[in-house]
Amino acid sequence: MASVFSLPEPLQRFLSQFPLYTYPSILVTSRRPLQKPTLWIAPPRTTAVDQTFNSDILSTDVECLKWQAYIALRGLTNIAVRWDISPEGGIDGRLPCLHTPAFGDASSELLAPRSIPGWVDGRVGSGNDHLNGYSDETLKDESHAWVSLLEGIVHAALTLSEPPQPALSQLLRTATAGGRALAATLSPPPAPLTGLSSVLPSYGTNITLSSVQGQYAEAIASLSERLGTDKWFLGSENPTALDALAFAYLHCLLYSMDSTRIEVTRRVNLVAWEQRVRIQVEAAFTVA
């Protein structure tokens, strides 16, 4: 249907000097097509790559390392890692992310951590285990308690044992750590930062390593006792998500401050277990 409105003749002659051309869309092609699944992680301790041993391929970030361990312990190998992308470049502004290559009819995808288990299940073909690798429902329920312990008091001790930062950044770091409120992981809740006698309203939280040291020591002792001489935590026949999480924390703790690391080093079974699992995790990855 023709429009009932028309432009004045002088305006039409003026606009005819500026014709509008349309062109087909430009196909974006990568100069370096992705050859293998690539995990985007926070940088390792050093970025100098040893071609003989992958000693510098494990992320220093416990969240990234957890997913490295999860992928490796599920039996996948030949996975590339890269650490030249800032967290802002990841999904939801966080790392890790998994970049999968195009295969058959499936196009290349960038997966958030929550999508990694489903992708792994599709590769190893064992996604129908309702017990998630544990022997029975009781042990599956128990695993939730250990996850809470690791992501609670152990996470707090690891965060607080990081090298000191300037006063302002230190103030902000005690309020949030790893994208979540650190105070929310502790029980009982820590005291407010401003103090009850301050003229200012209560604000922030006052969390120090010494305030959580006792609970942290008990947590590591309990973890060591529960592992005992088993190959995997909770006596599982094969590694589970709990093993991946435990490895990530134990590995990071062994490279933390002396007061935090010593609680792990005095437990021989935890040190030996971390070393054995580390070899398997390192072997699963290459530098992109």
mmCIF file of C-alpha atoms in Angstrom:
data_model
loop_
_atom_site.group_PDB
_atom_site.id
_atom_site.type_symbol
_atom_site.label_atom_id
_atom_site.label_comp_id
_atom_site.label_asym_id
_atom_site.label_seq_id
_atom_site.Cartn_x
_atom_site.Cartn_y
_atom_site.Cartn_z
ATOM 1 C CA MET A 1 0.000 0.000 0.000
ATOM 2 C CA ALA A 2 1.453 3.331 -1.061
ATOM 3 C CA SER A 3 1.980 5.933 1.607
ATOM 4 C CA VAL A 4 -0.480 8.812 1.722
ATOM 5 C CA PHE A 5 2.386 11.121 2.651
ATOM 6 C CA SER A 6 4.911 12.387 0.120
ATOM 7 C CA LEU A 7 7.957 14.596 0.391
ATOM 8 C CA PRO A 8 7.990 17.973 -1.234
ATOM 9 C CA GLU A 9 9.643 18.003 -4.658
ATOM 10 C CA PRO A 10 12.633 20.204 -3.604
ATOM 11 C CA LEU A 11 13.398 17.873 -0.651
ATOM 12 C CA GLN A 12 13.197 14.816 -2.896
ATOM 13 C CA ARG A 13 15.729 16.332 -5.306
ATOM 14 C CA PHE A 14 18.040 17.143 -2.391
ATOM 15 C CA LEU A 15 17.851 13.635 -0.865
ATOM 16 C CA SER A 16 18.416 12.005 -4.256
ATOM 17 C CA GLN A 17 21.990 13.249 -4.017
ATOM 18 C CA PHE A 18 22.513 10.857 -1.092
ATOM 19 C CA PRO A 19 21.227 7.455 -2.179
ATOM 20 C CA LEU A 20 20.982 4.659 0.379
ATOM 21 C CA TYR A 21 22.761 1.458 -0.550
ATOM 22 C CA THR A 22 22.426 -1.853 1.288
ATOM 23 C CA TYR A 23 25.068 -4.575 1.371
ATOM 24 C CA PRO A 24 24.955 -8.209 2.518
ATOM 25 C CA SER A 25 26.242 -8.983 6.004
ATOM 26 C CA ILE A 26 29.925 -9.768 6.398
ATOM 27 C CA LEU A 27 30.717 -13.254 7.589
ATOM 28 C CA VAL A 28 33.120 -13.220 10.517
ATOM 29 C CA THR A 29 35.853 -15.782 10.029
ATOM 30 C CA SER A 30 38.566 -16.518 12.542
ATOM 31 C CA ARG A 31 42.147 -16.456 11.344
ATOM 32 C CA ARG A 32 42.867 -19.153 13.923
ATOM 33 C CA PRO A 33 39.914 -21.533 14.106
ATOM 34 C CA LEU A 34 39.547 -23.172 17.501
ATOM 35 C CA GLN A 35 41.025 -26.656 17.334
ATOM 36 C CA LYS A 36 40.294 -27.987 20.819
ATOM 37 C CA PRO A 37 38.158 -27.082 23.849
ATOM 38 C CA THR A 38 39.783 -24.154 25.626
ATOM 39 C CA LEU A 39 39.247 -23.183 29.246
ATOM 40 C CA TRP A 40 39.658 -19.507 30.077
ATOM 41 C CA ILE A 41 41.243 -19.224 33.521
ATOM 42 C CA ALA A 42 42.882 -16.729 35.843
ATOM 43 C CA PRO A 43 46.684 -16.703 35.365
ATOM 44 C CA PRO A 44 48.912 -19.342 36.975
ATOM 45 C CA ARG A 45 51.695 -18.380 39.374
ATOM 46 C CA THR A 46 54.108 -17.782 36.524
ATOM 47 C CA THR A 47 53.353 -17.388 32.852
ATOM 48 C CA ALA A 48 56.618 -18.948 31.689
ATOM 49 C CA VAL A 49 55.602 -22.276 30.219
ATOM 50 C CA ASP A 50 57.805 -25.287 30.904
ATOM 51 C CA GLN A 51 57.498 -27.513 27.854
ATOM 52 C CA THR A 52 58.571 -30.589 29.815
ATOM 53 C CA PHE A 53 56.309 -30.325 32.853
ATOM 54 C CA ASN A 54 53.046 -28.398 33.058
ATOM 55 C CA SER A 55 53.992 -27.006 36.458
ATOM 56 C CA ASP A 56 52.750 -23.534 35.492
ATOM 57 C CA ILE A 57 49.413 -24.482 34.008
ATOM 58 C CA LEU A 58 47.231 -24.539 37.120
ATOM 59 C CA SER A 59 45.306 -21.369 37.923
ATOM 60 C CA THR A 60 45.938 -19.517 41.168
ATOM 61 C CA ASP A 61 42.203 -18.815 41.450
ATOM 62 C CA VAL A 62 40.456 -21.549 43.421
ATOM 63 C CA GLU A 63 37.262 -21.295 41.357
ATOM 64 C CA CYS A 64 39.126 -21.724 38.061
ATOM 65 C CA LEU A 65 41.254 -24.513 39.502
ATOM 66 C CA LYS A 66 38.152 -26.328 40.708
ATOM 67 C CA TRP A 67 36.871 -26.577 37.146
ATOM 68 C CA GLN A 68 40.281 -27.585 35.822
ATOM 69 C CA ALA A 69 40.253 -30.434 38.336
ATOM 70 C CA TYR A 70 36.632 -31.343 37.556
ATOM 71 C CA ILE A 71 37.341 -31.690 33.837
ATOM 72 C CA ALA A 72 40.547 -33.662 34.393
ATOM 73 C CA LEU A 73 39.119 -35.999 37.034
ATOM 74 C CA ARG A 74 36.188 -36.836 34.778
ATOM 75 C CA GLY A 75 38.753 -38.352 32.405
ATOM 76 C CA LEU A 76 39.041 -35.687 29.695
ATOM 77 C CA THR A 77 42.458 -34.807 28.284
ATOM 78 C CA ASN A 78 43.956 -32.541 25.635
ATOM 79 C CA ILE A 79 42.089 -29.498 26.917
ATOM 80 C CA ALA A 80 43.730 -26.151 26.233
ATOM 81 C CA VAL A 81 43.904 -23.284 28.719
ATOM 82 C CA ARG A 82 44.474 -19.586 28.196
ATOM 83 C CA TRP A 83 44.859 -16.801 30.741
ATOM 84 C CA ASP A 84 45.156 -13.696 28.546
ATOM 85 C CA ILE A 85 41.474 -12.796 28.931
ATOM 86 C CA SER A 86 40.379 -10.629 31.860
ATOM 87 C CA PRO A 87 37.353 -11.654 33.951
ATOM 88 C CA GLU A 88 35.317 -8.907 32.287
ATOM 89 C CA GLY A 89 35.636 -10.848 29.034
ATOM 90 C CA GLY A 90 33.934 -13.922 30.500
ATOM 91 C CA ILE A 91 30.249 -14.658 30.870
ATOM 92 C CA ASP A 92 28.723 -12.553 33.660
ATOM 93 C CA GLY A 93 32.122 -10.882 34.026
ATOM 94 C CA ARG A 94 33.702 -13.914 35.662
ATOM 95 C CA LEU A 95 36.117 -16.725 34.906
ATOM 96 C CA PRO A 96 36.387 -19.560 34.085
ATOM 97 C CA CYS A 97 34.601 -20.014 30.769
ATOM 98 C CA LEU A 98 34.864 -22.946 28.389
ATOM 99 C CA HIS A 99 35.199 -22.217 24.671
ATOM 100 C CA THR A 100 34.184 -25.239 22.621
ATOM 101 C CA PRO A 101 35.083 -25.632 18.917
ATOM 102 C CA ALA A 102 32.582 -26.205 16.149
ATOM 103 C CA PHE A 103 31.948 -29.887 15.510
ATOM 104 C CA GLY A 104 29.605 -31.280 12.874
ATOM 105 C CA ASP A 105 26.337 -29.364 13.027
ATOM 106 C CA ALA A 106 27.211 -27.820 16.395
ATOM 107 C CA SER A 107 28.653 -24.309 16.295
ATOM 108 C CA SER A 108 31.366 -22.953 18.546
ATOM 109 C CA GLU A 109 30.081 -21.957 21.996
ATOM 110 C CA LEU A 110 31.278 -20.105 25.075
ATOM 111 C CA LEU A 111 30.022 -21.867 28.214
ATOM 112 C CA ALA A 112 29.630 -20.520 31.718
ATOM 113 C CA PRO A 113 30.758 -22.758 34.627
ATOM 114 C CA ARG A 114 27.193 -23.934 35.259
ATOM 115 C CA SER A 115 27.143 -25.460 31.750
ATOM 116 C CA ILE A 116 30.472 -27.289 32.040
ATOM 117 C CA PRO A 117 29.097 -30.431 33.797
ATOM 118 C CA GLY A 118 26.559 -30.950 31.010
ATOM 119 C CA TRP A 119 29.240 -30.555 28.361
ATOM 120 C CA VAL A 120 31.491 -33.039 30.180
ATOM 121 C CA ASP A 121 28.622 -35.524 30.496
ATOM 122 C CA GLY A 122 28.150 -35.301 26.744
ATOM 123 C CA ARG A 123 31.810 -36.109 26.165
ATOM 124 C CA VAL A 124 32.198 -38.998 28.625
ATOM 125 C CA GLY A 125 28.641 -40.338 28.326
ATOM 126 C CA SER A 126 27.865 -40.834 32.014
ATOM 127 C CA GLY A 127 25.231 -38.269 32.830
ATOM 128 C CA ASN A 128 22.570 -40.643 34.229
ATOM 129 C CA ASP A 129 24.135 -41.295 37.649
ATOM 130 C CA HIS A 130 21.675 -39.818 40.163
ATOM 131 C CA LEU A 131 24.218 -40.421 42.946
ATOM 132 C CA ASN A 132 26.834 -38.250 41.184
ATOM 133 C CA GLY A 133 29.519 -40.892 41.711
ATOM 134 C CA TYR A 134 28.892 -41.547 45.417
ATOM 135 C CA SER A 135 28.171 -45.021 46.745
ATOM 136 C CA ASP A 136 24.764 -44.234 48.235
ATOM 137 C CA GLU A 137 22.376 -41.432 49.151
ATOM 138 C CA THR A 138 23.871 -41.045 52.626
ATOM 139 C CA LEU A 139 27.332 -40.299 51.238
ATOM 140 C CA LYS A 140 25.841 -38.005 48.634
ATOM 141 C CA ASP A 141 24.165 -36.021 51.426
ATOM 142 C CA GLU A 142 27.395 -36.028 53.426
ATOM 143 C CA SER A 143 29.242 -34.547 50.467
ATOM 144 C CA HIS A 144 27.070 -31.432 50.746
ATOM 145 C CA ALA A 145 28.359 -30.862 54.274
ATOM 146 C CA TRP A 146 31.980 -31.098 53.118
ATOM 147 C CA VAL A 147 31.302 -28.707 50.252
ATOM 148 C CA SER A 148 29.850 -26.215 52.743
ATOM 149 C CA LEU A 149 32.907 -26.606 54.960
ATOM 150 C CA LEU A 150 35.332 -26.010 52.099
ATOM 151 C CA GLU A 151 33.412 -23.094 50.626
ATOM 152 C CA GLY A 152 32.846 -21.633 54.085
ATOM 153 C CA ILE A 153 35.561 -21.497 56.701
ATOM 154 C CA VAL A 154 38.328 -22.899 54.451
ATOM 155 C CA HIS A 155 37.505 -20.368 51.749
ATOM 156 C CA ALA A 156 37.565 -17.567 54.320
ATOM 157 C CA ALA A 157 40.984 -18.623 55.636
ATOM 158 C CA LEU A 158 42.385 -18.879 52.106
ATOM 159 C CA THR A 159 41.071 -15.447 51.165
ATOM 160 C CA LEU A 160 42.393 -13.804 54.329
ATOM 161 C CA SER A 161 45.822 -15.413 53.880
ATOM 162 C CA GLU A 162 46.446 -13.651 50.579
ATOM 163 C CA PRO A 163 49.279 -11.064 50.522
ATOM 164 C CA PRO A 164 48.358 -7.755 52.205
ATOM 165 C CA GLN A 165 46.976 -4.990 50.035
ATOM 166 C CA PRO A 166 46.645 -1.206 50.476
ATOM 167 C CA ALA A 167 44.322 -0.104 53.260
ATOM 168 C CA LEU A 168 41.376 0.884 51.057
ATOM 169 C CA SER A 169 41.468 -2.228 48.891
ATOM 170 C CA GLN A 170 41.911 -4.325 52.040
ATOM 171 C CA LEU A 171 38.744 -2.753 53.436
ATOM 172 C CA LEU A 172 36.810 -3.636 50.309
ATOM 173 C CA ARG A 173 38.305 -7.145 50.114
ATOM 174 C CA THR A 174 37.118 -8.103 53.600
ATOM 175 C CA ALA A 175 33.616 -7.104 52.588
ATOM 176 C CA THR A 176 33.558 -9.253 49.455
ATOM 177 C CA ALA A 177 35.734 -12.090 48.274
ATOM 178 C CA GLY A 178 35.426 -14.159 45.148
ATOM 179 C CA GLY A 179 32.283 -12.317 44.055
ATOM 180 C CA ARG A 180 30.353 -13.106 47.250
ATOM 181 C CA ALA A 181 30.104 -11.733 50.763
ATOM 182 C CA LEU A 182 32.826 -13.295 52.873
ATOM 183 C CA ALA A 183 30.854 -12.704 56.068
ATOM 184 C CA ALA A 184 28.044 -14.892 54.711
ATOM 185 C CA THR A 185 30.346 -17.924 54.764
ATOM 186 C CA LEU A 186 31.148 -17.638 58.468
ATOM 187 C CA SER A 187 29.254 -18.891 61.495
ATOM 188 C CA PRO A 188 28.800 -17.078 63.824
ATOM 189 C CA PRO A 189 28.750 -13.827 61.812
ATOM 190 C CA PRO A 190 31.761 -11.528 62.359
ATOM 191 C CA ALA A 191 31.604 -8.246 64.263
ATOM 192 C CA PRO A 192 30.857 -5.019 62.367
ATOM 193 C CA LEU A 193 33.830 -3.065 61.050
ATOM 194 C CA THR A 194 32.958 0.255 62.743
ATOM 195 C CA GLY A 195 32.419 -1.205 66.238
ATOM 196 C CA LEU A 196 29.432 -0.875 68.548
ATOM 197 C CA SER A 197 30.851 2.204 70.318
ATOM 198 C CA SER A 198 31.362 4.179 67.116
ATOM 199 C CA VAL A 199 29.296 7.321 66.451
ATOM 200 C CA LEU A 200 28.767 5.974 62.951
ATOM 201 C CA PRO A 201 26.169 3.303 62.195
ATOM 202 C CA SER A 202 27.474 -0.253 62.082
ATOM 203 C CA TYR A 203 29.101 -0.860 58.744
ATOM 204 C CA GLY A 204 31.073 -3.633 57.083
ATOM 205 C CA THR A 205 32.643 -6.598 58.816
ATOM 206 C CA ASN A 206 35.830 -7.031 60.803
ATOM 207 C CA ILE A 207 37.321 -10.324 59.637
ATOM 208 C CA THR A 208 40.905 -11.320 60.359
ATOM 209 C CA LEU A 209 42.796 -14.536 59.783
ATOM 210 C CA SER A 210 43.321 -15.019 63.513
ATOM 211 C CA SER A 211 39.571 -14.889 64.093
ATOM 212 C CA VAL A 212 38.981 -17.910 61.848
ATOM 213 C CA GLN A 213 42.232 -19.800 62.501
ATOM 214 C CA GLY A 214 40.759 -22.134 65.109
ATOM 215 C CA GLN A 215 37.803 -23.186 62.969
ATOM 216 C CA TYR A 216 40.087 -23.531 59.953
ATOM 217 C CA ALA A 217 42.474 -25.854 61.817
ATOM 218 C CA GLU A 218 39.547 -28.044 62.893
ATOM 219 C CA ALA A 219 38.238 -28.135 59.329
ATOM 220 C CA ILE A 220 41.577 -29.336 57.912
ATOM 221 C CA ALA A 221 41.930 -31.936 60.676
ATOM 222 C CA SER A 222 38.438 -33.250 59.922
ATOM 223 C CA LEU A 223 39.184 -33.349 56.196
ATOM 224 C CA SER A 224 42.350 -35.359 56.821
ATOM 225 C CA GLU A 225 40.580 -37.782 59.122
ATOM 226 C CA ARG A 226 37.736 -38.327 56.652
ATOM 227 C CA LEU A 227 40.114 -39.039 53.772
ATOM 228 C CA GLY A 228 42.233 -41.465 55.782
ATOM 229 C CA THR A 229 43.947 -43.806 53.363
ATOM 230 C CA ASP A 230 41.154 -43.802 50.777
ATOM 231 C CA LYS A 231 41.919 -43.060 47.154
ATOM 232 C CA TRP A 232 39.030 -40.606 46.874
ATOM 233 C CA PHE A 233 36.986 -38.712 49.419
ATOM 234 C CA LEU A 234 34.041 -40.523 51.013
ATOM 235 C CA GLY A 235 35.465 -43.817 49.767
ATOM 236 C CA SER A 236 34.170 -43.304 46.235
ATOM 237 C CA GLU A 237 35.392 -45.696 43.586
ATOM 238 C CA ASN A 238 35.968 -42.845 41.131
ATOM 239 C CA PRO A 239 36.648 -39.120 41.658
ATOM 240 C CA THR A 240 33.650 -36.893 42.286
ATOM 241 C CA ALA A 241 32.961 -33.170 42.294
ATOM 242 C CA LEU A 242 33.982 -33.120 45.963
ATOM 243 C CA ASP A 243 37.442 -34.385 45.031
ATOM 244 C CA ALA A 244 37.799 -31.604 42.464
ATOM 245 C CA LEU A 245 36.790 -28.988 45.031
ATOM 246 C CA ALA A 246 39.026 -30.441 47.747
ATOM 247 C CA PHE A 247 42.012 -30.516 45.405
ATOM 248 C CA ALA A 248 41.496 -26.881 44.395
ATOM 249 C CA TYR A 249 41.500 -25.703 48.005
ATOM 250 C CA LEU A 250 44.361 -27.945 49.151
ATOM 251 C CA HIS A 251 46.551 -26.896 46.226
ATOM 252 C CA CYS A 252 45.914 -23.190 46.821
ATOM 253 C CA LEU A 253 46.437 -23.579 50.571
ATOM 254 C CA LEU A 254 49.818 -25.230 50.019
ATOM 255 C CA TYR A 255 50.932 -22.024 48.273
ATOM 256 C CA SER A 256 49.444 -19.631 50.859
ATOM 257 C CA MET A 257 50.951 -17.993 53.931
ATOM 258 C CA ASP A 258 52.873 -20.153 56.417
ATOM 259 C CA SER A 259 50.233 -19.907 59.139
ATOM 260 C CA THR A 260 47.622 -21.292 56.747
ATOM 261 C CA ARG A 261 49.792 -23.736 54.801
ATOM 262 C CA ILE A 262 51.180 -25.439 57.893
ATOM 263 C CA GLU A 263 47.781 -26.866 58.806
ATOM 264 C CA VAL A 264 47.831 -28.816 55.539
ATOM 265 C CA THR A 265 51.518 -29.762 55.495
ATOM 266 C CA ARG A 266 51.312 -31.451 58.889
ATOM 267 C CA ARG A 267 48.716 -33.883 57.456
ATOM 268 C CA VAL A 268 50.768 -36.317 55.404
ATOM 269 C CA ASN A 269 47.793 -37.972 53.742
ATOM 270 C CA LEU A 270 46.468 -34.629 52.432
ATOM 271 C CA VAL A 271 49.854 -33.641 51.012
ATOM 272 C CA ALA A 272 50.347 -37.011 49.307
ATOM 273 C CA TRP A 273 46.786 -36.961 47.946
ATOM 274 C CA GLU A 274 47.210 -33.441 46.548
ATOM 275 C CA GLN A 275 50.458 -34.422 44.810
ATOM 276 C CA ARG A 276 48.899 -37.487 43.225
ATOM 277 C CA VAL A 277 45.838 -35.616 41.973
ATOM 278 C CA ARG A 278 47.938 -32.669 40.773
ATOM 279 C CA ILE A 279 49.839 -34.929 38.374
ATOM 280 C CA GLN A 280 46.577 -36.100 36.825
ATOM 281 C CA VAL A 281 45.156 -32.601 36.537
ATOM 282 C CA GLU A 282 48.296 -31.123 35.000
ATOM 283 C CA ALA A 283 48.466 -33.898 32.420
ATOM 284 C CA ALA A 284 44.985 -33.075 31.110
ATOM 285 C CA PHE A 285 45.829 -29.545 29.936
ATOM 286 C CA THR A 286 48.020 -27.815 27.378
ATOM 287 C CA VAL A 287 48.666 -24.133 26.739
ATOM 288 C CA ALA A 288 46.498 -22.684 24.000
#
